[in-house]
PDB file of C-alpha atoms in Angstrom:
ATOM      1  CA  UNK A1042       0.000   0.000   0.000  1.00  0.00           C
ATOM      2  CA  UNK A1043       2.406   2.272   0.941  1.00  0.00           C
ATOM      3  CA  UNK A1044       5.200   1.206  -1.671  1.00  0.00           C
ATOM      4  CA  UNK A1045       2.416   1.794  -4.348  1.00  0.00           C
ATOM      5  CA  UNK A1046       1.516   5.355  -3.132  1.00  0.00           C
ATOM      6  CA  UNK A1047       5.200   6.429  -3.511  1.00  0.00           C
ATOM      7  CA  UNK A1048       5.441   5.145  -6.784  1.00  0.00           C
ATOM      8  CA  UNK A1049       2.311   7.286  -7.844  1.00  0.00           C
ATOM      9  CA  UNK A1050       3.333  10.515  -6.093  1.00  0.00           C
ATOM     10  CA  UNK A1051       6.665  10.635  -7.686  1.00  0.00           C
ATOM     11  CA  UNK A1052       5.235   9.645 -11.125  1.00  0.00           C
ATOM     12  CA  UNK A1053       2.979  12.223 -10.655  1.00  0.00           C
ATOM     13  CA  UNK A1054       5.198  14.726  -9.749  1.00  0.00           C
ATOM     14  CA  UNK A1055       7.599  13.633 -12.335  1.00  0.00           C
ATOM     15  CA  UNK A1056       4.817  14.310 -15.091  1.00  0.00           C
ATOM     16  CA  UNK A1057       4.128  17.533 -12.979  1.00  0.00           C
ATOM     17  CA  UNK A1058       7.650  18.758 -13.476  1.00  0.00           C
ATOM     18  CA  UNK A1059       7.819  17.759 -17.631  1.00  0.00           C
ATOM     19  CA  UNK A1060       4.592  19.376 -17.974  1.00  0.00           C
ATOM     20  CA  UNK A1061       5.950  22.790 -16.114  1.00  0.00           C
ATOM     21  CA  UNK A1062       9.193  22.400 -18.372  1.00  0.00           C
ATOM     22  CA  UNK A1063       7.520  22.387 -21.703  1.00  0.00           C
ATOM     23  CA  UNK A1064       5.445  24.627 -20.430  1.00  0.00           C
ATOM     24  CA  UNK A1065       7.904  27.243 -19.901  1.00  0.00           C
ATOM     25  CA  UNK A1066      10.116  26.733 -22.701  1.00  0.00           C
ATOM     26  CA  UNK A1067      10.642  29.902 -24.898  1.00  0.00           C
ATOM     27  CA  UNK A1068       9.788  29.322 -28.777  1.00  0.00           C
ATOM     28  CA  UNK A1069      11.368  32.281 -29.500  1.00  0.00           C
ATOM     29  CA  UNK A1070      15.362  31.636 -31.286  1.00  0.00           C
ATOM     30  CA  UNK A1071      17.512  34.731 -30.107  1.00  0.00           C
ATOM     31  CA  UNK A1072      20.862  34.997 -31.157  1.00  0.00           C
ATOM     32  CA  UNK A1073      22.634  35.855 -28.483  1.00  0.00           C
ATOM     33  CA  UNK A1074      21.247  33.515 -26.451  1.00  0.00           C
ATOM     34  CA  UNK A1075      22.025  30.698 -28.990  1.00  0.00           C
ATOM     35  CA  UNK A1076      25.819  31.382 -29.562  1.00  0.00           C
ATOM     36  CA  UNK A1077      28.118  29.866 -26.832  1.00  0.00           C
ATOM     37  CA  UNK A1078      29.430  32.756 -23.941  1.00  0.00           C
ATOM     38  CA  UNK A1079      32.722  33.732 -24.866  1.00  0.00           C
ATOM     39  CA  UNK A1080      33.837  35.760 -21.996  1.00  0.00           C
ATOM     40  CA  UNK A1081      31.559  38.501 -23.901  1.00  0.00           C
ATOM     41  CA  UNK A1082      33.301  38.549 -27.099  1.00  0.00           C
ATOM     42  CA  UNK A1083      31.190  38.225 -30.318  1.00  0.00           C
ATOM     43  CA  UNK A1084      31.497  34.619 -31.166  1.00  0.00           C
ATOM     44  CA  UNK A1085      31.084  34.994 -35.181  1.00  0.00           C
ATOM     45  CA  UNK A1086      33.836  37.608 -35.325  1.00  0.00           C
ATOM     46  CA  UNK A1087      37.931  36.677 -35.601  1.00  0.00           C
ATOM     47  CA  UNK A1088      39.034  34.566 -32.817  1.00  0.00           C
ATOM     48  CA  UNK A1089      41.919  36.545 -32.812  1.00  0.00           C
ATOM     49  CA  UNK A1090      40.989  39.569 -31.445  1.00  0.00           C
ATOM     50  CA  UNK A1091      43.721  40.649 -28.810  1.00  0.00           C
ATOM     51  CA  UNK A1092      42.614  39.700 -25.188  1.00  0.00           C
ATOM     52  CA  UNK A1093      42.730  42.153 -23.177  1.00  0.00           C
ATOM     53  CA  UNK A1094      45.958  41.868 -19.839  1.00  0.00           C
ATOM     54  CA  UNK A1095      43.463  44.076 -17.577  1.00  0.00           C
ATOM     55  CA  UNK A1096      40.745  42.086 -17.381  1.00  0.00           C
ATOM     56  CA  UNK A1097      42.947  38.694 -16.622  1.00  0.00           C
ATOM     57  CA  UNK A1098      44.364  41.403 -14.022  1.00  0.00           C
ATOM     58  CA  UNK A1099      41.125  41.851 -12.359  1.00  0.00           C
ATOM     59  CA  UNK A1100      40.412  38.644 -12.470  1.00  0.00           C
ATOM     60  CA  UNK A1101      43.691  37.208 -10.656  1.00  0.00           C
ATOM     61  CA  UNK A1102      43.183  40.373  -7.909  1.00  0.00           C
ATOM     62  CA  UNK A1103      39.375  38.997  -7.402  1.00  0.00           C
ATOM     63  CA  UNK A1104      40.503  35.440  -6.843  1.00  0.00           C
ATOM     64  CA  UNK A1105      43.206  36.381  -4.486  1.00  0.00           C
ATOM     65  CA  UNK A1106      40.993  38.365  -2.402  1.00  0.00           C
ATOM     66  CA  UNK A1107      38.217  35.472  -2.610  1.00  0.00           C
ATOM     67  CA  UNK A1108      41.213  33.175  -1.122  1.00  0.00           C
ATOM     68  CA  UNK A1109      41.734  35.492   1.441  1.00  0.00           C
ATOM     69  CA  UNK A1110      37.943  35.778   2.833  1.00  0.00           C
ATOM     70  CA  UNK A1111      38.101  32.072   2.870  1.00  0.00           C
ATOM     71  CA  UNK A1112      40.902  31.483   4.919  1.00  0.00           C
ATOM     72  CA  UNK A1113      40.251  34.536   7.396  1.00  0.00           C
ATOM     73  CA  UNK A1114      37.089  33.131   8.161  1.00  0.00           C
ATOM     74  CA  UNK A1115      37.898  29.870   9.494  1.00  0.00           C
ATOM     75  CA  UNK A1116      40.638  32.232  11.697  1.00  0.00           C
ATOM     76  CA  UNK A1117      37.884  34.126  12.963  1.00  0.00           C
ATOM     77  CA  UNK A1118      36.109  30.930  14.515  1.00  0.00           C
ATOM     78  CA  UNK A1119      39.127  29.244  15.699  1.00  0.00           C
ATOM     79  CA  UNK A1120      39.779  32.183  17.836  1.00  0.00           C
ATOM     80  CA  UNK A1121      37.955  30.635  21.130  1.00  0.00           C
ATOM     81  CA  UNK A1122      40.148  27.410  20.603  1.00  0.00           C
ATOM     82  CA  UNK A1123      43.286  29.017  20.961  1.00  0.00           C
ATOM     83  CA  UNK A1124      45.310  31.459  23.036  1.00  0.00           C
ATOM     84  CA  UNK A1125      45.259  35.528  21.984  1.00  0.00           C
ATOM     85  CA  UNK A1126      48.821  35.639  20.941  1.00  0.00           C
ATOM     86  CA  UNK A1127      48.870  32.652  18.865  1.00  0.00           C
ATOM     87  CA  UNK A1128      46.130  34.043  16.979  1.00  0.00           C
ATOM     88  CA  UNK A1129      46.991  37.513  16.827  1.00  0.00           C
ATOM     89  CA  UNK A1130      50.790  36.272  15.659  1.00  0.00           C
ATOM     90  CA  UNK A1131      49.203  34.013  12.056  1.00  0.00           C
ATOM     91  CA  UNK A1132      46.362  36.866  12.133  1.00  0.00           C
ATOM     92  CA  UNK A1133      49.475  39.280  11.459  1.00  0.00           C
ATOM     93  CA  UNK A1134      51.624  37.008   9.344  1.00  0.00           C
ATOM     94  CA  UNK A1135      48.325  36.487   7.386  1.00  0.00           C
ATOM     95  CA  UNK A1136      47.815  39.933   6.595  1.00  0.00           C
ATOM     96  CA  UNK A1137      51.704  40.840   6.267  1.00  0.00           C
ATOM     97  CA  UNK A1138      51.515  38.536   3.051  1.00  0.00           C
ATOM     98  CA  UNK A1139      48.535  39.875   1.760  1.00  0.00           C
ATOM     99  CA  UNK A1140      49.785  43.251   1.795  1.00  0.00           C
ATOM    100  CA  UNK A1141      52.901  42.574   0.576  1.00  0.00           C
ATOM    101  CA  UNK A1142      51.182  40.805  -2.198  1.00  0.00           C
ATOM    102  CA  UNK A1143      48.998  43.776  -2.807  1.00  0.00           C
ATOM    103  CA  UNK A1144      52.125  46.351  -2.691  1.00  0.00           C
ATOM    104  CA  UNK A1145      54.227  44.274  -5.444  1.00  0.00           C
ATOM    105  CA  UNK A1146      51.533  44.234  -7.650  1.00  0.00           C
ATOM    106  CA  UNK A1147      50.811  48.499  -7.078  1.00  0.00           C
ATOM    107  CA  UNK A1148      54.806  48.313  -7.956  1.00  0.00           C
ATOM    108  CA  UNK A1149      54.562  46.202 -11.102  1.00  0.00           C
ATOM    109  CA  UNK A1150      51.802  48.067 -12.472  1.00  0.00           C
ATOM    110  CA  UNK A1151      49.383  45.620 -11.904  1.00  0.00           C
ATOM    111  CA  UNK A1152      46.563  48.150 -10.489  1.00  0.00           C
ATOM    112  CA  UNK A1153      47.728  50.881 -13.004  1.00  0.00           C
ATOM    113  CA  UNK A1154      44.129  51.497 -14.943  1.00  0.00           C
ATOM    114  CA  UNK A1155      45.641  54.233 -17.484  1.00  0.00           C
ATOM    115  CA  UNK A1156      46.724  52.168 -20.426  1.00  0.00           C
TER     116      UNK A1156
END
């Protein structure tokens, strides 16, 4: 009895959920929407359109500064586990690299948005 009434409600919702997805299918053929995302370059042009080194820039700067949120946070709960200098000491050397990081690249031009 109830092995049968599980098999109905998830056929039924099964149908349910093909009927809502050809349902809400648009009939309408764009372009843009059609052609593979190319980092939003036109697809049907050259491929060899020179990429541009600012936005890999940006990109490297955003990922290093997504690292960094994900390793401060786990520092932020471990602080009732350990001692206050212990965690103030790899809360330092943490940021020490960061900004080190951060100053080479101001040096190498890196965050230079005039070219």
């Amino acid at each position: 009895m109830m092995l049968t009434m599980s098999i109905f409600i998830m056929t039924l919702s099964f149908l349910m959920m093909m009927m809502a997805s050809l349902l809400s299918k648009k009939t309408h053929i764009d372009r843009e929407k059609s052609s593979p995302f190319e980092c939003g370059f036109d697809s049907k042009s050259s491929a060899r359109t020179p990429f541009s080194l600012q936005f890999f820039l940006i990109a490297v700067i955003f990922l290093i500064f997504d690292v960094e949120i994900t390793l401060i946070l786990p520092l932020i709960i471990s602080l009732k586990l350990t001692n206050m200098l212990s965690f103030m000491m790899v809360t330092i050397a943490f940021m020490l690299i960061l900004l080190f990081g951060l100053f080479h690249e101001w040096n190498q031009g890196a965050l230079n948005w005039e070219y």
